[in-house]
Coordinates of C-alpha atoms in Angstrom, one line a residue:
X1 CA 85.6 -2.9 -35.9
X2 CA 81.9 -3.9 -35.5
X3 CA 80.9 -1.9 -39.4
X4 CA 77.6 -1.1 -40.9
X5 CA 76.7 -0.5 -43.8
X6 CA 76.2 3.1 -44.7
X7 CA 74.0 5.2 -46.5
X8 CA 73.2 8.6 -47.2
X9 CA 71.1 10.9 -46.1
X10 CA 70.0 14.6 -46.3
X11 CA 69.4 16.7 -43.5
X12 CA 66.4 19.6 -43.8
X13 CA 64.6 20.7 -40.9
X14 CA 66.0 22.9 -37.8
X15 CA 69.7 23.6 -36.6
X16 CA 71.1 20.6 -39.6
X17 CA 74.2 20.4 -39.1
X18 CA 75.2 18.9 -42.6
X19 CA 73.3 19.1 -45.6
X20 CA 74.5 14.9 -46.5
X21 CA 77.1 12.7 -44.5
X22 CA 76.8 9.3 -44.3
X23 CA 75.4 7.6 -41.4
X24 CA 77.0 5.8 -38.7
X25 CA 78.9 2.3 -38.9
X26 CA 81.1 2.9 -36.6
X27 CA 80.8 4.2 -33.3
X28 CA 83.4 6.9 -33.7
X29 CA 81.8 8.0 -35.9
X30 CA 78.5 7.7 -33.8
X31 CA 80.7 10.3 -31.9
X32 CA 81.2 12.9 -34.8
X33 CA 77.3 12.4 -34.9
X34 CA 76.1 13.5 -31.2
X35 CA 79.8 16.2 -31.4
X36 CA 77.7 17.8 -34.5
X37 CA 74.5 17.8 -32.6
X38 CA 76.4 19.1 -29.3
X39 CA 78.2 21.9 -31.1
X40 CA 75.9 23.4 -33.9
X41 CA 72.2 22.7 -32.8
X42 CA 73.4 23.6 -28.6
X43 CA 75.9 25.4 -28.8
X44 CA 78.1 23.3 -26.4
X45 CA 81.5 23.1 -27.2
X46 CA 83.1 18.5 -27.3
X47 CA 85.9 19.3 -25.7
X48 CA 84.4 20.3 -22.7
X49 CA 83.1 17.0 -22.0
X50 CA 86.1 14.9 -23.4
X51 CA 88.3 16.9 -20.9
X52 CA 86.2 15.4 -17.7
X53 CA 86.0 19.5 -16.9
X54 CA 83.3 18.9 -14.0
X55 CA 83.1 22.0 -12.7
X56 CA 82.5 23.6 -16.0
X57 CA 79.9 20.6 -17.3
X58 CA 78.4 19.1 -14.0
X59 CA 78.5 14.9 -13.5
X60 CA 74.9 14.3 -14.1
X61 CA 76.3 15.2 -18.0
X62 CA 79.7 13.9 -18.1
X63 CA 77.3 10.7 -16.9
X64 CA 75.2 11.0 -19.5
X65 CA 78.3 11.8 -22.7
X66 CA 80.1 8.7 -21.5
X67 CA 77.8 6.4 -21.1
X68 CA 76.8 7.4 -25.1
X69 CA 80.8 6.8 -25.9
X70 CA 81.7 4.0 -24.5
X71 CA 78.7 1.6 -24.4
X72 CA 80.1 -2.8 -23.7
X73 CA 81.2 -4.8 -27.2
X74 CA 77.2 -6.0 -26.9
X75 CA 76.0 -2.3 -26.6
X76 CA 77.8 -0.8 -29.5
X77 CA 76.6 -3.1 -31.6
X78 CA 73.5 -3.4 -30.9
X79 CA 72.9 0.2 -31.7
X80 CA 75.0 0.4 -34.8
X81 CA 72.6 -3.0 -36.4
X82 CA 69.3 0.0 -36.1
X83 CA 67.9 1.4 -39.0
X84 CA 69.9 4.9 -39.7
X85 CA 67.4 7.1 -38.8
X86 CA 67.6 5.7 -35.5
X87 CA 71.1 6.0 -35.7
X88 CA 70.7 9.7 -36.2
X89 CA 68.3 10.1 -34.2
X90 CA 69.8 8.1 -31.2
X91 CA 72.5 10.8 -31.7
X92 CA 69.7 14.3 -31.1
X93 CA 68.4 12.5 -29.0
X94 CA 71.9 12.9 -26.4
X95 CA 72.9 15.3 -27.4
X96 CA 69.4 16.8 -25.9
X97 CA 70.1 15.2 -22.9
X98 CA 73.6 16.7 -22.2
X99 CA 72.6 19.7 -23.4
X100 CA 70.1 19.8 -21.0
X101 CA 71.9 18.4 -18.2
X102 CA 75.0 21.2 -18.5
X103 CA 72.7 24.4 -18.6
X104 CA 70.9 23.1 -15.5
X105 CA 74.7 22.7 -13.4
X106 CA 75.2 26.4 -14.7
X107 CA 72.2 28.1 -13.7
X108 CA 72.5 26.4 -10.3
X109 CA 76.3 27.3 -10.3
X110 CA 74.9 31.4 -11.8
X111 CA 75.5 34.1 -9.2
X112 CA 72.5 36.4 -10.5
X113 CA 70.0 33.5 -11.6
X114 CA 66.7 31.9 -8.7
X115 CA 65.9 29.2 -10.8
X116 CA 65.1 27.6 -6.9
X117 CA 63.1 28.2 -4.0
X118 CA 64.4 30.5 -0.7
X119 CA 63.5 28.8 2.0
X120 CA 64.7 32.1 4.4
X121 CA 62.4 34.4 1.8
X122 CA 60.1 36.2 3.9
X123 CA 56.2 35.6 3.2
X124 CA 55.0 39.0 2.2
X125 CA 51.6 39.6 3.8
X126 CA 48.2 38.7 1.5
X127 CA 46.6 40.9 -1.2
X128 CA 42.9 41.3 -0.9
X129 CA 42.0 39.1 -3.9
X130 CA 40.1 35.4 -4.0
X131 CA 40.3 32.8 -7.0
X132 CA 37.1 30.7 -7.4
X133 CA 37.7 28.1 -9.9
X134 CA 33.7 27.0 -11.0
X135 CA 33.8 23.3 -11.9
X136 CA 37.3 23.6 -13.3
X137 CA 38.1 20.3 -14.2
X138 CA 40.8 19.5 -16.0
X139 CA 43.5 18.6 -12.5
X140 CA 46.5 20.3 -14.4
X141 CA 45.0 23.6 -15.1
X142 CA 43.8 23.3 -11.1
X143 CA 47.5 23.2 -10.4
X144 CA 48.9 25.5 -12.5
X145 CA 46.3 28.4 -11.0
X146 CA 47.1 27.5 -7.3
X147 CA 50.5 28.3 -8.8
X148 CA 49.3 31.8 -9.3
X149 CA 47.4 32.6 -6.6
X150 CA 50.3 32.0 -4.4
X151 CA 52.5 33.3 -6.5
X152 CA 50.1 37.0 -6.4
X153 CA 49.4 36.1 -2.4
X154 CA 45.3 35.5 -2.8
X155 CA 44.4 35.1 0.8
X156 CA 41.6 32.8 -1.0
X157 CA 41.8 29.8 -3.3
X158 CA 38.2 28.5 -3.6
X159 CA 37.5 25.3 -5.6
X160 CA 33.9 24.9 -6.7
X161 CA 31.6 21.6 -7.7
X162 CA 34.5 18.9 -9.4
X163 CA 37.0 21.5 -9.4
X164 CA 39.6 19.0 -7.8
X165 CA 41.7 20.2 -4.8
X166 CA 45.4 18.7 -3.8
X167 CA 43.6 16.7 -0.4
X168 CA 41.0 15.2 -3.0
X169 CA 40.6 13.5 -6.4
X170 CA 43.3 14.1 -8.8
X171 CA 45.1 15.4 -6.2
X172 CA 48.3 14.3 -7.2
X173 CA 48.6 15.3 -10.6
X174 CA 47.1 19.1 -8.9
X175 CA 50.1 18.8 -6.8
X176 CA 52.7 17.3 -9.5
X177 CA 51.5 21.2 -10.7
X178 CA 51.1 23.5 -7.4
X179 CA 55.3 22.0 -7.3
X180 CA 54.3 23.1 -3.5
X181 CA 52.2 26.0 -4.2
X182 CA 49.4 24.1 -2.4
X183 CA 50.8 24.7 1.2
X184 CA 51.0 28.4 0.7
X185 CA 47.4 29.4 -0.2
X186 CA 44.6 28.8 1.7
X187 CA 42.3 26.0 -0.7
X188 CA 38.8 26.0 -0.1
X189 CA 36.4 22.9 -1.1
X190 CA 32.7 24.5 -1.4
X191 CA 29.7 21.2 -3.2
X192 CA 27.4 24.5 -4.9
X193 CA 27.9 28.3 -5.3
X194 CA 25.3 28.9 -3.1
X195 CA 28.2 27.8 -0.2
X196 CA 31.4 29.4 -2.8
X197 CA 29.1 33.2 -2.6
X198 CA 28.6 32.7 1.3
X199 CA 32.8 33.1 1.2
X200 CA 33.3 35.6 -1.3
X201 CA 30.7 37.6 0.5
X202 CA 31.9 41.7 0.4
X203 CA 34.6 41.0 -2.5
X204 CA 33.9 42.6 -5.8
X205 CA 33.0 39.5 -7.6
X206 CA 35.0 39.2 -11.5
X207 CA 33.3 36.4 -14.4
X208 CA 35.9 35.9 -16.3
X209 CA 34.2 35.5 -19.9
X210 CA 33.6 35.5 -23.4
X211 CA 29.5 37.0 -24.0
X212 CA 28.6 39.8 -25.4
X213 CA 28.2 42.7 -23.2
X214 CA 31.7 41.7 -21.2
X215 CA 34.0 44.2 -20.3
X216 CA 37.7 44.7 -21.9
X217 CA 40.2 43.6 -18.8
X218 CA 42.2 47.3 -19.1
X219 CA 38.3 48.9 -18.9
X220 CA 36.7 47.0 -15.9
X221 CA 37.2 48.1 -11.8
X222 CA 38.1 45.6 -9.5
X223 CA 37.6 45.2 -5.5
X224 CA 38.0 48.9 -3.8
X225 CA 38.2 51.1 -7.2
X226 CA 34.2 51.5 -7.1
X227 CA 33.5 51.4 -3.7
X228 CA 34.2 49.7 -0.6
X229 CA 34.4 45.7 -1.5
X230 CA 37.3 43.8 1.0
X231 CA 38.8 43.0 -2.1
X232 CA 38.3 41.6 -5.5
X233 CA 37.0 37.2 -7.0
X234 CA 37.9 36.4 -10.3
X235 CA 35.3 33.7 -11.0
X236 CA 36.9 31.0 -13.7
X237 CA 34.8 28.4 -15.6
X238 CA 34.6 24.5 -16.8
X239 CA 37.3 24.4 -19.5
X240 CA 34.8 24.0 -22.3
X241 CA 31.4 26.0 -21.2
X242 CA 32.4 28.4 -19.6
X243 CA 30.0 30.0 -16.1
X244 CA 27.0 29.0 -16.7
X245 CA 24.2 31.5 -16.6
X246 CA 23.6 30.6 -13.4
X247 CA 26.9 31.5 -11.5
X248 CA 26.4 35.6 -14.0
X249 CA 23.4 36.9 -12.8
X250 CA 25.3 37.5 -9.3
X251 CA 29.6 38.8 -10.1
X252 CA 28.9 42.3 -10.2
X253 CA 31.0 42.7 -13.5
X254 CA 32.1 40.8 -17.0
X255 CA 35.4 40.1 -17.3
X256 CA 37.1 39.6 -21.0
X257 CA 40.4 39.3 -22.2
X258 CA 41.6 40.9 -25.6
X259 CA 42.2 38.0 -28.2
X260 CA 44.4 39.9 -31.4
X261 CA 44.7 36.3 -32.8
X262 CA 42.3 33.9 -34.4
X263 CA 41.1 32.0 -31.1
X264 CA 38.4 33.0 -28.8
X265 CA 39.7 32.8 -25.5
X266 CA 42.8 31.6 -23.1
X267 CA 43.4 28.0 -20.9
X268 CA 42.2 29.3 -17.7
X269 CA 45.5 28.9 -16.4
X270 CA 46.2 31.3 -18.5
X271 CA 43.6 34.1 -18.0
X272 CA 43.2 32.8 -15.1
X273 CA 47.2 35.0 -14.3
X274 CA 46.5 37.2 -16.4
X275 CA 44.3 38.7 -14.9
X276 CA 45.4 38.1 -11.4
X277 CA 47.8 40.6 -12.4
X278 CA 46.5 43.3 -13.5
X279 CA 44.1 42.8 -10.0
X280 CA 48.0 43.0 -7.4
X281 CA 48.8 46.3 -10.6
X282 CA 45.9 48.0 -9.8
X283 CA 46.1 46.9 -5.9
X284 CA 49.2 48.1 -5.6
X285 CA 48.7 51.4 -7.5
X286 CA 47.0 53.2 -4.3

């Protein structure tokens, strides 16, 4: 049996499985470390894995568990020659991987949890809402906003200036984050704000920005509440500089989200989601 010198360690922080224990000196102790993390931090009974219960925990979790507990002689020697803290970190990391795989397996088998797209889901009518992104730089932000646009059934998703699109520069990152939402959203590319104004003509234009005189979201008016507009166009600006003064000149209303904490604003993707659902709530209330 391979032996390495043991070291005492005080474990502190989240979900500690023991106040003091010895680091692993044998494979049995490596396994004990893993079992302790599984049971104390993730509430998974290690017996379910040792019984090879595929139905309960899934093949992927079992495979990960077996790889850890039954390494080759060469790998075991390498593992146990690592510094003590690395041996413990490996057990902790593996327990998290197993927990994720077990939870994913159980979610897939659940009859009540819907965590996958339904190919047979009927497509609902589009809502009178357009999302306009003016010089939004980050591809992940655009991807997140595209998911929101699909979720609220936007009529159009207008990308202005440097804003990346699914088929342009940075498109691969947009698609990665949007998770296929771009297939259900009508994406329009506009070189300039003037071009975008043509796309949203007849819509109540709401600029989302933190400026003096902005109306709080709850008090804002949206398309259809002020007259005969076709709907609402939400304008979102750059992550750092926001909406330019030139663009703000053309909006019908400037709206801000109330901030109760220390920061001045939300991330543009989060802000777009908040306002989109408020517009949708108002529209469906009519």
